[in-house]
Coordinates of C-alpha atoms in Angstrom, one line a residue:
X158 CA 20.6 -249.1 175.7
X159 CA 19.3 -252.8 176.8
X160 CA 16.5 -253.3 178.3
X161 CA 18.3 -254.7 181.6
X162 CA 19.6 -251.4 181.5
X163 CA 16.0 -249.9 181.7
X164 CA 14.9 -247.3 183.7
X165 CA 16.8 -244.4 181.6
X166 CA 19.0 -243.0 184.2
X167 CA 17.4 -239.4 182.8
X168 CA 15.4 -239.5 180.2
X169 CA 16.2 -236.2 178.5
X170 CA 14.3 -232.3 178.3
X171 CA 11.5 -233.4 175.8
X172 CA 10.7 -231.0 172.6
X173 CA 7.5 -230.4 173.2
X174 CA 6.5 -227.4 170.6
X175 CA 4.7 -229.9 169.0
X176 CA 3.3 -233.7 168.5
X177 CA 6.0 -234.0 165.1
X178 CA 8.8 -232.0 167.1
X179 CA 8.5 -234.6 170.1
X180 CA 8.5 -237.7 168.2
X181 CA 11.7 -236.6 165.7
X182 CA 13.3 -235.9 169.6
X183 CA 12.7 -239.2 170.6
X184 CA 14.2 -240.9 167.5
X185 CA 17.1 -238.7 168.2
X186 CA 17.3 -240.2 171.8
X187 CA 16.7 -243.7 170.2
X188 CA 18.9 -242.7 167.2
X189 CA 21.9 -245.8 168.6
X190 CA 18.7 -247.8 168.4
X191 CA 18.0 -247.2 165.6
X192 CA 20.9 -248.1 163.8
X193 CA 21.0 -251.0 165.3
X194 CA 17.9 -251.6 164.1
X195 CA 19.0 -250.7 160.3
X196 CA 22.1 -252.7 160.6
X197 CA 20.4 -256.3 161.4
X198 CA 17.3 -255.3 158.9
X199 CA 20.0 -255.1 155.8
X200 CA 21.3 -258.1 157.2
X201 CA 17.7 -259.5 157.5
X202 CA 16.7 -258.1 153.6
X203 CA 18.7 -257.8 151.3
X204 CA 19.1 -261.5 151.6
X205 CA 16.1 -261.4 151.0
X206 CA 15.2 -259.2 148.5
X207 CA 18.8 -261.4 146.8
X208 CA 16.5 -264.7 146.4
X209 CA 15.3 -264.5 143.5
X210 CA 17.8 -264.0 141.7
X211 CA 19.3 -267.2 143.7
X212 CA 16.7 -268.5 142.0
X213 CA 16.0 -267.4 139.0
X214 CA 20.0 -269.0 139.0
X215 CA 18.7 -272.4 140.1
X216 CA 16.0 -272.2 137.1
X217 CA 18.1 -271.4 134.5
X218 CA 20.6 -273.6 135.7
X219 CA 18.0 -276.8 134.6
X220 CA 16.9 -275.1 131.3
X221 CA 20.7 -275.4 130.7
X222 CA 21.6 -278.4 132.4
X223 CA 24.1 -276.8 134.2
X224 CA 25.3 -279.1 137.4
X225 CA 28.0 -276.4 138.7
X226 CA 25.2 -273.1 138.0
X227 CA 23.0 -275.3 139.9
X228 CA 25.7 -275.9 142.8
X229 CA 26.3 -271.7 142.9
X230 CA 22.5 -271.2 143.4
X231 CA 22.3 -274.0 145.9
X232 CA 25.0 -272.2 148.2
X233 CA 23.3 -269.2 147.7
X234 CA 20.3 -270.1 148.3
X235 CA 21.4 -271.5 151.7
X236 CA 24.1 -268.9 152.6
X237 CA 20.5 -266.4 152.5
X238 CA 18.2 -268.2 154.4
X239 CA 21.1 -268.6 157.2
X240 CA 21.2 -264.6 156.9
X241 CA 17.6 -264.5 157.3
X242 CA 17.4 -266.0 159.8
X243 CA 19.5 -264.5 161.6
X244 CA 18.9 -260.7 161.0
X245 CA 15.0 -261.8 161.3
X246 CA 15.9 -262.7 165.0
X247 CA 17.7 -259.8 166.0
X248 CA 15.6 -257.2 163.7
X249 CA 12.8 -258.1 166.1
X250 CA 14.9 -257.7 168.8
X251 CA 16.2 -254.8 168.0
X252 CA 13.3 -253.1 167.2
X253 CA 11.1 -254.5 170.1
X254 CA 14.3 -253.1 173.1
X255 CA 13.9 -249.9 171.0
X256 CA 9.8 -249.8 171.5
X257 CA 10.1 -250.7 175.4
X258 CA 12.8 -248.5 176.1
X259 CA 10.9 -245.6 173.9
X260 CA 7.9 -246.5 175.7
X261 CA 9.7 -246.3 179.0
X262 CA 11.1 -243.1 178.2
X263 CA 7.6 -241.1 177.6
X264 CA 6.3 -243.2 180.7
X265 CA 8.9 -242.0 183.3
X266 CA 8.8 -238.1 181.5
X267 CA 5.1 -238.2 182.5
X268 CA 5.7 -239.6 186.2
X269 CA 8.7 -236.6 186.5
X270 CA 5.6 -234.2 184.6
X271 CA 3.2 -235.8 187.8
X272 CA 5.4 -235.4 190.3
X273 CA 6.3 -231.9 189.4
X274 CA 3.1 -231.4 189.4
X275 CA 1.6 -232.7 192.0
X276 CA -2.6 -232.3 192.1
X277 CA -2.1 -229.4 190.3
X278 CA -2.2 -232.0 186.9
X279 CA -5.6 -233.2 187.1
X280 CA -6.9 -229.7 186.8
X281 CA -5.6 -229.0 184.1
X282 CA -5.6 -231.5 182.7
X283 CA -8.7 -234.7 182.7
X284 CA -8.2 -237.4 185.1
X285 CA -9.4 -240.0 182.6
X286 CA -7.2 -237.0 179.9
X287 CA -3.6 -238.7 181.8
X288 CA -4.8 -242.0 181.6
X289 CA -5.2 -242.2 178.2
X290 CA -1.7 -240.5 177.4
X291 CA -0.2 -242.4 180.1
X292 CA -1.3 -246.3 178.6
X293 CA -2.8 -246.1 175.0
X294 CA -0.8 -243.2 173.6
X295 CA 2.4 -244.5 174.5
X296 CA 1.8 -247.5 173.5
X297 CA 1.2 -245.9 169.9
X298 CA 4.1 -243.7 170.4
X299 CA 6.3 -247.2 170.7
X300 CA 4.5 -248.8 168.1
X301 CA 5.5 -245.8 165.9
X302 CA 9.4 -246.1 167.4
X303 CA 9.0 -249.8 166.3
X304 CA 7.9 -249.9 163.2
X305 CA 10.2 -246.9 161.7
X306 CA 13.0 -249.3 163.1
X307 CA 11.9 -251.6 160.1
X308 CA 10.8 -249.3 157.8
X309 CA 14.2 -247.6 156.9
X310 CA 15.7 -251.4 156.6
X311 CA 12.6 -251.9 154.5
X312 CA 13.8 -248.9 152.6
X313 CA 17.3 -249.0 151.8
X314 CA 17.0 -252.6 150.1
X315 CA 13.8 -251.4 148.2
X316 CA 16.1 -249.0 146.8
X317 CA 18.9 -251.3 146.1
X318 CA 16.4 -254.2 144.8
X319 CA 14.9 -251.9 142.4
X320 CA 18.1 -250.2 141.2
X321 CA 19.6 -254.2 140.3
X322 CA 16.4 -254.8 138.4
X323 CA 17.2 -251.8 136.4
X324 CA 20.5 -253.1 135.9
X325 CA 19.5 -256.8 135.6
X326 CA 16.4 -256.4 133.5
X327 CA 15.8 -252.4 132.1
X328 CA 12.9 -253.1 130.0
X329 CA 10.9 -254.7 133.3
X330 CA 13.5 -252.7 136.1
X331 CA 12.0 -249.3 134.6
X332 CA 8.8 -250.3 134.8
X333 CA 9.1 -251.1 138.4
X334 CA 11.4 -248.4 139.1
X335 CA 8.2 -245.7 138.1
X336 CA 5.1 -247.6 139.5
X337 CA 7.2 -248.5 143.2
X338 CA 7.0 -244.4 144.1
X339 CA 3.7 -244.5 142.7
X340 CA 1.5 -247.5 144.9
X341 CA 3.6 -245.8 148.2
X342 CA 2.0 -242.4 147.6
X343 CA -0.9 -243.8 146.3
X344 CA -2.7 -244.4 150.2
X345 CA -1.1 -240.8 150.9
X346 CA -4.6 -238.9 150.2
X347 CA -6.8 -240.9 152.7
X348 CA -4.8 -241.1 156.0
X349 CA -6.0 -237.7 156.5
X350 CA -9.3 -239.0 156.7
X351 CA -8.5 -242.3 158.9
X352 CA -6.3 -239.9 161.1
X353 CA -9.5 -237.8 162.0
X354 CA -11.0 -240.7 162.5
X355 CA -8.9 -243.1 164.1
X356 CA -8.3 -239.8 166.7
X357 CA -12.2 -239.6 166.9
X358 CA -12.0 -243.0 168.4
X359 CA -9.5 -242.3 170.9
X360 CA -10.8 -239.2 172.3
X361 CA -14.5 -241.3 172.3
X362 CA -12.9 -243.2 174.1
X363 CA -11.2 -241.5 177.0
X364 CA -14.5 -240.1 177.8
X365 CA -15.6 -243.6 178.6
X366 CA -12.5 -243.9 180.4
X367 CA -13.2 -241.0 182.7
X368 CA -17.0 -242.0 182.8
X369 CA -15.7 -245.4 184.1
X370 CA -13.2 -244.0 186.3
X371 CA -15.8 -241.6 188.1
X372 CA -18.2 -244.4 188.4
X373 CA -16.1 -246.8 190.0
X374 CA -14.6 -244.1 192.6
X375 CA -18.2 -243.0 193.4
X376 CA -19.8 -246.2 193.8
X377 CA -21.0 -246.3 197.0
X378 CA -22.2 -243.2 196.6
X379 CA -24.1 -244.4 193.9
X380 CA -25.6 -247.0 195.3
X381 CA -26.4 -244.3 198.3
X382 CA -28.8 -242.7 196.2
X383 CA -30.0 -245.3 194.0
X384 CA -27.9 -243.7 191.1
X385 CA -25.9 -247.2 189.7
X386 CA -28.8 -247.0 186.9
X387 CA -28.5 -243.8 185.8
X388 CA -24.2 -244.3 185.5
X389 CA -24.6 -247.2 183.8
X390 CA -26.8 -246.3 181.0
X391 CA -24.5 -242.9 180.5
X392 CA -21.8 -245.5 180.2
X393 CA -23.5 -248.0 177.8
X394 CA -24.3 -244.5 175.5
X395 CA -20.7 -243.9 176.0
X396 CA -19.6 -247.4 174.9
X397 CA -22.0 -247.6 171.5
X398 CA -19.8 -243.9 170.6
X399 CA -16.7 -245.8 170.9
X400 CA -17.9 -248.7 169.1
X401 CA -19.3 -247.0 166.3
X402 CA -16.6 -244.0 166.0
X403 CA -13.9 -247.3 165.7
X404 CA -16.4 -249.4 162.6
X405 CA -15.5 -246.2 161.4
X406 CA -12.1 -246.5 161.7
X407 CA -11.6 -249.9 160.9
X408 CA -13.3 -249.3 157.6
X409 CA -11.1 -246.2 156.3
X410 CA -8.3 -248.4 157.2
X411 CA -9.8 -251.3 155.4
X412 CA -9.8 -249.2 152.1
X413 CA -6.1 -248.4 152.7
X414 CA -5.4 -251.7 153.0
X415 CA -7.4 -252.8 149.6
X416 CA -5.1 -250.4 148.3
X417 CA -2.0 -251.2 149.1
X418 CA -3.4 -255.2 148.1
X419 CA -4.3 -254.6 144.5
X420 CA -2.4 -251.8 143.2
X421 CA 0.9 -254.0 143.9
X422 CA -1.1 -256.9 142.2
X423 CA -2.1 -254.6 138.8
X424 CA 1.5 -254.0 139.3
X425 CA 2.6 -257.5 139.1
X426 CA 0.0 -258.6 136.4
X427 CA 1.7 -255.5 134.3
X428 CA 5.4 -256.9 134.9
X429 CA 4.5 -260.6 134.4
X430 CA 2.5 -260.3 131.2
X431 CA 5.4 -257.5 129.5
X432 CA 8.0 -260.2 130.8
X433 CA 6.2 -263.6 129.0
X434 CA 5.8 -260.8 126.4
X435 CA 9.8 -260.5 126.3
X436 CA 10.5 -264.4 126.7
X437 CA 9.1 -265.3 124.0
X438 CA 11.0 -263.0 122.4
X439 CA 14.2 -264.3 123.3
X440 CA 15.4 -260.7 124.9
X441 CA 15.6 -262.4 128.7
X442 CA 16.0 -265.7 129.6
X443 CA 13.5 -267.9 131.8
X444 CA 15.4 -267.4 134.3
X445 CA 16.2 -263.8 134.1
X446 CA 11.5 -263.7 134.3
X447 CA 11.4 -265.8 137.4
X448 CA 14.1 -263.5 139.2
X449 CA 12.1 -260.0 137.8
X450 CA 8.9 -261.9 139.5
X451 CA 10.3 -263.0 142.2
X452 CA 12.1 -259.4 143.0
X453 CA 8.7 -257.4 141.9
X454 CA 6.9 -260.2 144.5
X455 CA 9.9 -259.1 147.5
X456 CA 9.0 -255.6 146.5
X457 CA 5.5 -256.2 148.4
X458 CA 6.9 -257.3 151.5
X459 CA 8.3 -253.4 152.1
X460 CA 5.2 -251.8 150.6
X461 CA 4.0 -253.3 153.6
X462 CA 6.4 -251.6 155.6
X463 CA 5.3 -248.2 154.1
X464 CA 1.7 -248.0 155.2
X465 CA 2.8 -250.1 158.8
X466 CA 4.8 -247.2 159.1
X467 CA 2.3 -244.5 158.1
X468 CA -0.3 -245.9 159.8
X469 CA 2.0 -245.9 162.9
X470 CA 2.6 -242.3 162.4
X471 CA -0.8 -241.2 161.9
X472 CA -2.0 -242.9 164.8
X473 CA 1.0 -241.7 166.9
X474 CA 1.4 -237.9 165.8
X475 CA -1.8 -237.0 167.9
X476 CA -0.7 -239.2 170.9
X477 CA 2.7 -237.6 170.7
X478 CA 0.4 -234.3 170.2
X479 CA -1.0 -234.7 173.8
X480 CA 1.8 -235.7 175.3
X481 CA 3.3 -233.3 174.2
X482 CA 0.7 -230.8 175.8
X483 CA 0.6 -232.8 178.7
X484 CA 4.6 -232.5 179.3
X485 CA 4.5 -229.1 178.1
X486 CA 3.0 -228.2 181.8
X487 CA 4.7 -226.3 183.5
X488 CA 4.8 -225.3 187.6
X489 CA 2.9 -221.6 188.3
X490 CA 5.8 -220.3 189.2
X491 CA 5.6 -216.2 190.7
X492 CA 9.1 -215.3 190.8
X493 CA 10.3 -217.2 187.8
X494 CA 12.9 -219.5 189.5
X495 CA 13.9 -223.4 188.7
X496 CA 10.7 -225.2 187.8
X497 CA 12.1 -228.6 187.7
X498 CA 13.5 -230.8 189.8
X499 CA 17.0 -228.9 188.6
X500 CA 19.7 -229.4 191.1
X501 CA 19.8 -230.4 194.7
X502 CA 18.8 -233.7 194.2
X503 CA 20.5 -234.2 197.7
X504 CA 17.0 -232.4 199.3
X505 CA 18.6 -229.3 199.2
X506 CA 18.2 -226.0 198.0
X507 CA 21.1 -225.3 196.4
X508 CA 22.1 -222.1 196.8
X509 CA 19.7 -221.0 198.5
X510 CA 21.0 -224.0 201.4
X511 CA 18.8 -226.0 204.0
X512 CA 15.0 -224.4 204.0
X513 CA 13.8 -224.4 207.2
X514 CA 12.1 -220.9 209.4
X515 CA 8.5 -219.5 209.3
X516 CA 6.3 -220.7 206.3
X517 CA 3.9 -217.1 205.2
X518 CA 2.1 -216.9 202.4
X519 CA 1.9 -213.5 201.5
X520 CA -0.9 -213.6 199.6
X521 CA -3.1 -214.4 202.5
X522 CA -0.8 -213.1 205.3
X523 CA -1.1 -216.6 206.8
X524 CA 2.2 -217.0 209.0
X525 CA 3.0 -220.8 210.6
X526 CA 5.5 -220.2 213.4
X527 CA 8.8 -222.2 213.4
X528 CA 8.6 -225.1 215.6
X529 CA 4.9 -224.7 216.4
X530 CA 1.7 -226.6 216.3
X531 CA -0.8 -224.2 213.8
X532 CA -4.4 -224.4 212.4
X533 CA -5.6 -222.8 210.2
X534 CA -9.8 -222.4 209.6
X535 CA -11.1 -222.0 206.4
X536 CA -15.1 -221.5 205.8
X537 CA -14.2 -222.8 201.8
X538 CA -12.8 -226.4 202.0
X539 CA -11.8 -226.2 198.1
X540 CA -10.0 -223.1 199.3
X541 CA -8.7 -224.6 202.7
X542 CA -7.1 -227.3 199.5
X543 CA -5.7 -224.5 197.6
X544 CA -4.0 -223.1 200.2
X545 CA -2.3 -225.9 201.3
X546 CA -1.1 -226.7 197.6
X547 CA 0.5 -223.5 197.6
X548 CA 2.2 -223.9 201.7
X549 CA 3.7 -227.2 199.5
X550 CA 4.9 -225.4 196.6
X551 CA 2.4 -226.2 194.0
X552 CA 0.9 -222.8 193.7
X553 CA -2.8 -223.2 192.4
X554 CA -4.6 -220.9 189.8
X555 CA -4.6 -217.5 189.7
X556 CA -0.5 -218.0 188.6
X557 CA -0.2 -214.1 189.8
X558 CA -0.3 -214.4 193.6
X559 CA 3.1 -213.7 195.2
X560 CA 5.0 -217.6 196.4
X561 CA 5.1 -219.0 199.5
X562 CA 8.2 -218.5 201.2
X563 CA 9.8 -220.1 204.1
X564 CA 12.1 -219.4 205.5
X565 CA 12.5 -216.0 203.6
X566 CA 13.0 -218.3 200.3
X567 CA 10.2 -218.7 197.9
X568 CA 9.5 -221.6 197.4
X569 CA 8.3 -220.8 193.7
X570 CA 12.3 -220.4 193.2
X571 CA 14.3 -223.8 194.9
X572 CA 14.6 -227.1 192.6
X573 CA 11.2 -228.7 193.5
X574 CA 13.2 -231.7 194.7
X575 CA 13.9 -229.4 197.9
X576 CA 10.5 -227.6 198.5
X577 CA 9.5 -231.0 198.5
X578 CA 12.1 -232.1 201.2
X579 CA 11.6 -229.5 203.2
X580 CA 7.0 -229.0 203.0
X581 CA 5.4 -232.3 203.4
X582 CA 1.6 -231.6 202.3
X583 CA -1.2 -234.7 203.1
X584 CA -4.1 -234.0 201.1
X585 CA -7.1 -234.9 202.4
X586 CA -7.8 -237.3 200.2
X587 CA -4.2 -239.1 200.4
X588 CA -3.0 -242.4 198.4
X589 CA -2.5 -245.3 199.7
X590 CA -0.7 -247.5 197.2
X591 CA -1.1 -251.1 197.6
X592 CA 2.0 -253.5 199.2
X593 CA 2.2 -254.0 202.4
X594 CA 2.2 -251.8 205.4
X595 CA 6.5 -251.9 205.3
X596 CA 6.2 -250.9 202.0
X597 CA 3.5 -248.4 202.6
X598 CA 6.0 -246.5 205.4
X599 CA 9.5 -246.9 203.5
X600 CA 9.7 -243.6 202.1
X601 CA 12.2 -240.8 202.9
X602 CA 12.9 -240.1 206.4
X603 CA 15.3 -238.4 209.2
X604 CA 15.2 -241.5 210.6
X605 CA 13.9 -239.3 214.2
X606 CA 10.3 -241.4 213.8
X607 CA 10.2 -244.9 213.9
X608 CA 7.5 -246.7 211.7
X609 CA 6.1 -248.0 215.2
X610 CA 5.6 -244.6 216.7
X611 CA 4.6 -243.0 213.9
X612 CA 1.9 -245.7 214.3
X613 CA 0.9 -245.1 218.3
X614 CA 0.8 -241.5 217.4
X615 CA -2.4 -241.8 214.6
X616 CA -4.3 -244.4 216.8
X617 CA -3.3 -246.6 214.1
X618 CA -4.0 -249.9 217.0
X619 CA -7.0 -251.0 215.7
X620 CA -6.1 -250.9 212.2
X621 CA -2.8 -252.9 212.7
X622 CA -4.9 -255.5 214.8
X623 CA -7.1 -256.3 211.6
X624 CA -4.1 -256.3 209.1
X625 CA -2.2 -258.8 212.1
X626 CA -5.8 -260.9 211.7
X627 CA -5.8 -260.6 208.0
X628 CA -2.0 -261.8 207.1
X629 CA -2.8 -264.8 209.2
X630 CA -5.8 -265.4 207.2
X631 CA -3.6 -265.0 204.3
X632 CA -2.3 -268.9 202.9
X633 CA 1.3 -268.1 203.6
X634 CA 1.1 -264.9 206.2
X635 CA 2.5 -265.1 209.2
X636 CA -0.1 -262.7 210.8
X637 CA 2.8 -260.1 211.1
X638 CA 0.9 -256.5 211.0
X639 CA 3.7 -254.8 209.2
X640 CA 4.3 -257.9 206.2
X641 CA 0.6 -257.6 205.9
X642 CA -1.1 -256.7 202.2
X643 CA -2.4 -252.9 202.2
X644 CA -4.9 -253.3 198.6
X645 CA -5.1 -250.7 196.3
X646 CA -5.8 -247.1 197.4
X647 CA -6.9 -249.3 200.5
X648 CA -10.0 -249.9 199.5
X649 CA -10.2 -252.8 202.3
X650 CA -9.7 -250.0 204.6
X651 CA -12.6 -247.7 206.0
X652 CA -12.2 -244.0 205.4
X653 CA -10.7 -243.6 209.5
X654 CA -8.6 -246.3 209.1
X655 CA -7.0 -245.0 205.5
X656 CA -6.4 -241.2 207.6
X657 CA -4.6 -242.8 210.3
X658 CA -2.2 -245.0 208.4
X659 CA -1.7 -241.9 206.2
X660 CA -0.6 -239.7 208.5
X661 CA 1.6 -242.0 209.9
X662 CA 3.2 -242.0 207.1
X663 CA 3.5 -238.4 207.2
X664 CA 4.6 -238.8 210.6
X665 CA 8.0 -241.1 209.6
X666 CA 8.6 -238.9 206.5
X667 CA 9.6 -236.2 209.4
X668 CA 9.6 -233.1 207.0
X669 CA 10.7 -229.6 208.6
X670 CA 7.2 -228.7 207.7
X671 CA 3.7 -231.0 207.7
X672 CA 0.7 -229.9 206.4
X673 CA -1.7 -231.5 207.1
X674 CA -5.8 -230.9 205.6
X675 CA -8.0 -232.1 207.6
X676 CA -6.4 -235.5 208.9
X677 CA -9.3 -236.3 210.6
X678 CA -12.4 -235.8 209.0
X679 CA -13.2 -239.6 208.7
X680 CA -12.2 -240.2 212.8
X681 CA -14.7 -240.8 215.8
X682 CA -13.9 -238.2 218.2
X683 CA -12.7 -240.0 220.8
X684 CA -9.4 -241.1 218.5
X685 CA -9.5 -237.6 217.4
X686 CA -8.6 -236.0 220.5
X687 CA -6.3 -238.6 221.0
X688 CA -4.2 -238.2 217.6
X689 CA -4.4 -234.4 218.3
X690 CA -2.8 -234.9 221.5
X691 CA -0.3 -237.5 220.1
X692 CA 0.8 -235.2 217.3
X693 CA 1.7 -232.5 219.4
X694 CA 4.1 -234.8 221.2
X695 CA 5.3 -235.8 217.9
X696 CA 6.2 -233.4 216.5
X697 CA 7.4 -230.6 218.9
X698 CA 10.2 -228.8 217.7
X699 CA 9.0 -229.1 213.8
X700 CA 6.3 -226.5 212.2
X701 CA 3.5 -228.1 211.4
X702 CA 0.2 -226.8 209.7
X703 CA -3.0 -228.4 209.9
X704 CA -6.2 -227.4 207.9
X705 CA -9.4 -228.3 210.1
X706 CA -12.5 -227.1 212.0
X707 CA -12.5 -229.3 214.5
X708 CA -12.1 -228.0 218.4
X709 CA -10.5 -230.9 219.4
X710 CA -7.3 -230.2 217.4
X711 CA -7.8 -226.5 217.2
X712 CA -7.8 -226.6 221.1
X713 CA -4.5 -228.2 220.8
X714 CA -3.4 -225.4 218.4
X715 CA -0.4 -222.9 219.1
X716 CA -2.1 -220.4 216.9
X717 CA -5.5 -220.7 215.2
X718 CA -5.9 -218.8 212.2
X719 CA -8.9 -218.0 210.6
X720 CA -9.0 -217.0 206.5
X721 CA -11.9 -215.7 204.9
X722 CA -12.5 -214.6 201.4
X723 CA -8.8 -215.2 200.6
X724 CA -6.9 -213.8 203.4
X725 CA -6.3 -214.0 207.2
X726 CA -9.2 -212.2 209.3
X727 CA -8.2 -213.4 213.0
X728 CA -5.5 -214.8 214.5
X729 CA -5.0 -216.3 218.3
X730 CA -6.1 -219.0 221.0
X731 CA -8.7 -220.7 219.9
X732 CA -11.0 -220.3 222.9
X733 CA -9.9 -216.2 222.2
X734 CA -11.5 -217.0 218.2
X735 CA -14.7 -218.1 219.9
X736 CA -15.3 -215.9 222.3
X737 CA -14.7 -213.5 220.4
X738 CA -15.2 -213.5 216.3
X739 CA -18.6 -215.3 215.4
X740 CA -17.2 -215.8 211.6
X741 CA -14.9 -217.4 213.7
X742 CA -17.7 -219.4 215.7
X743 CA -20.1 -219.8 213.3
X744 CA -17.6 -222.0 210.8
X745 CA -16.1 -223.8 213.8
X746 CA -19.8 -224.7 215.0
X747 CA -21.7 -224.2 211.6
X748 CA -24.0 -221.9 212.9
X749 CA -27.0 -221.0 210.8
X750 CA -27.6 -217.1 210.6
X751 CA -31.4 -218.4 212.3
X752 CA -29.5 -219.8 214.9
X753 CA -27.4 -216.8 215.3
X754 CA -30.1 -214.4 215.6
X755 CA -32.1 -216.5 218.0
X756 CA -28.9 -216.4 220.3
X757 CA -28.5 -212.5 220.2
X758 CA -25.3 -213.2 218.0
X759 CA -23.9 -214.7 221.0
X760 CA -24.0 -218.9 221.6
X761 CA -22.3 -221.6 223.8
X762 CA -19.2 -223.3 221.8
X763 CA -21.3 -226.4 220.9
X764 CA -24.6 -225.3 220.6
X765 CA -24.4 -225.9 217.0
X766 CA -25.5 -228.8 215.0
X767 CA -23.5 -231.6 216.0
X768 CA -22.0 -229.7 218.6
X769 CA -18.3 -229.8 217.1
X770 CA -16.4 -230.0 214.1
X771 CA -17.1 -229.3 210.3
X772 CA -18.4 -233.1 210.2
X773 CA -21.0 -233.2 212.5
X774 CA -18.9 -235.3 215.2
X775 CA -21.0 -233.7 218.8
X776 CA -17.4 -232.4 220.8
X777 CA -19.8 -233.3 224.1
X778 CA -19.3 -237.4 222.5
X779 CA -15.8 -236.8 223.0
X780 CA -15.6 -235.5 226.8
X781 CA -17.5 -238.4 228.4
X782 CA -15.1 -241.2 229.5
X783 CA -12.1 -239.5 227.3
X784 CA -8.9 -239.1 228.9
X785 CA -7.8 -236.9 225.3
X786 CA -10.4 -233.8 226.1
X787 CA -9.3 -232.7 229.5
X788 CA -11.5 -230.0 231.6
X789 CA -8.9 -228.3 232.3
X790 CA -8.3 -226.6 229.2
X791 CA -10.8 -228.7 226.9
X792 CA -13.9 -227.4 224.8
X793 CA -16.3 -228.8 227.8
X794 CA -15.2 -226.2 230.4
X795 CA -15.0 -223.0 227.8
X796 CA -19.1 -224.5 226.6
X797 CA -19.5 -223.5 231.0
X798 CA -18.3 -220.2 231.4
X799 CA -19.6 -218.6 228.1
X800 CA -22.9 -220.2 229.9

């Protein structure tokens, strides 16, 4: 495989029983590249191993004053030199190609697994662990594949040179043949200690990375509470632990390298000493002694490849074990259906046909009617997030809950690509990838909703103005908002602007079912009222589920479902639930127990703290001068009725 062919069309199904099995599977997938590396390695190393023979022949020709033999030796040196240059360059190319293609394969597998699991991944594996596996561990696995490419050629060449020495100079060749396996195996007892120390270093580095990621993500909060120094001290402590572990690991590897240098040196002294004695006695010629010396010196070169492979394996096996552990994670299913991407890559659902109809969660009793706007109120935000994941075909723990059904079809039992095409879930903290606004809105879509309409429905007018200004100020910008750059995670935008751009992206996708988890929690009341009205219009005829506790959104929903303690407790229009269900009213208005007692259990709709949604926005403020909150059907009129 060539680098231009990346990414892999199909990275395959890995063997994740253990780290060793995963490395073996990866080797099988790289078989063609390994064979190419072996052949080019032989083109490089065999002439290199035969070079002492040409040098010894040249020396003996000088001693014997034989011009013809000297010319032959010179021709051999030139030919061997050309082959060495060709083989070295091509082996390097083949080995690096194996490294990159193997690393790319592992990264594709990890990316596919992340797409399959979604938010479930970070609930089962720490975020720092995922980052470490997809970066450092992938590099170590690629290193092992690359070193194995050169090891096979070194092994074949070492065996060939040793066999040649036994035939060429039996007295010295036998000594080398006996000593060589001892030298190769001598560092092995030290490798487990080195591996454990390296793994300890990697674990501590992963913890430090996770701490750093958490600190950066919560930097604003830390500054607000004055906690920067506290977390900085924690990171310093974690960093020092990484440094200490790295020093301990380096000491062990230094000891291994010392053994690898000292023992071959002893062998070389023994061979030379014994060879000089044989040359004095006339058993071998000076040229033969030079040849044997050069061959033994060359054999130290494959020994370095053996040592490198052992080191690469020691580092890569724990990395492969961690990668296999992540890749072994599966979607929690109730029906035991296909949990992978599987068939149906065209966005359909295979044998089930197109997915549409009523969205039903048997676990809670939640039903979202086809083509209607359903609002869901949960007293527990975490429970709301888990339920939103379940509605999108990502069932959260416990895994024994029944599958969500769309049109009677279990989402857990269809290929993930089909579930994703039918149901789109927007998290409460959506991710904005770096790029331009046009890139952000370039998502798989039905084409029914144009980007301009989606941006207008999400009330992104001020965002477009800000992006256009940023584009005009850029050195190569043209002032067009669609070409304006969006920084990583949208850090240059406010929380409300990020939410509205994410909502616009979801509206452009125009899925059959759209699930929004608190899509306006960071938006002011005036803008929220307009978004609520626009959302009804642009999603007309499509099924939309909104998790929210904002009266401005609840009042415009066709149906409101109140979920309490993991089950549907009430269902109906917002105003009816507000009048007739005290528990619902307490969640929406954020009433405390004392306030309910003071009011005799009957409170005005806007009398709670902040008078509105769980984010503390006042409903009354939204009604003043805002056309989105109308007296004929909105919350203010209802408040007057209850008063």
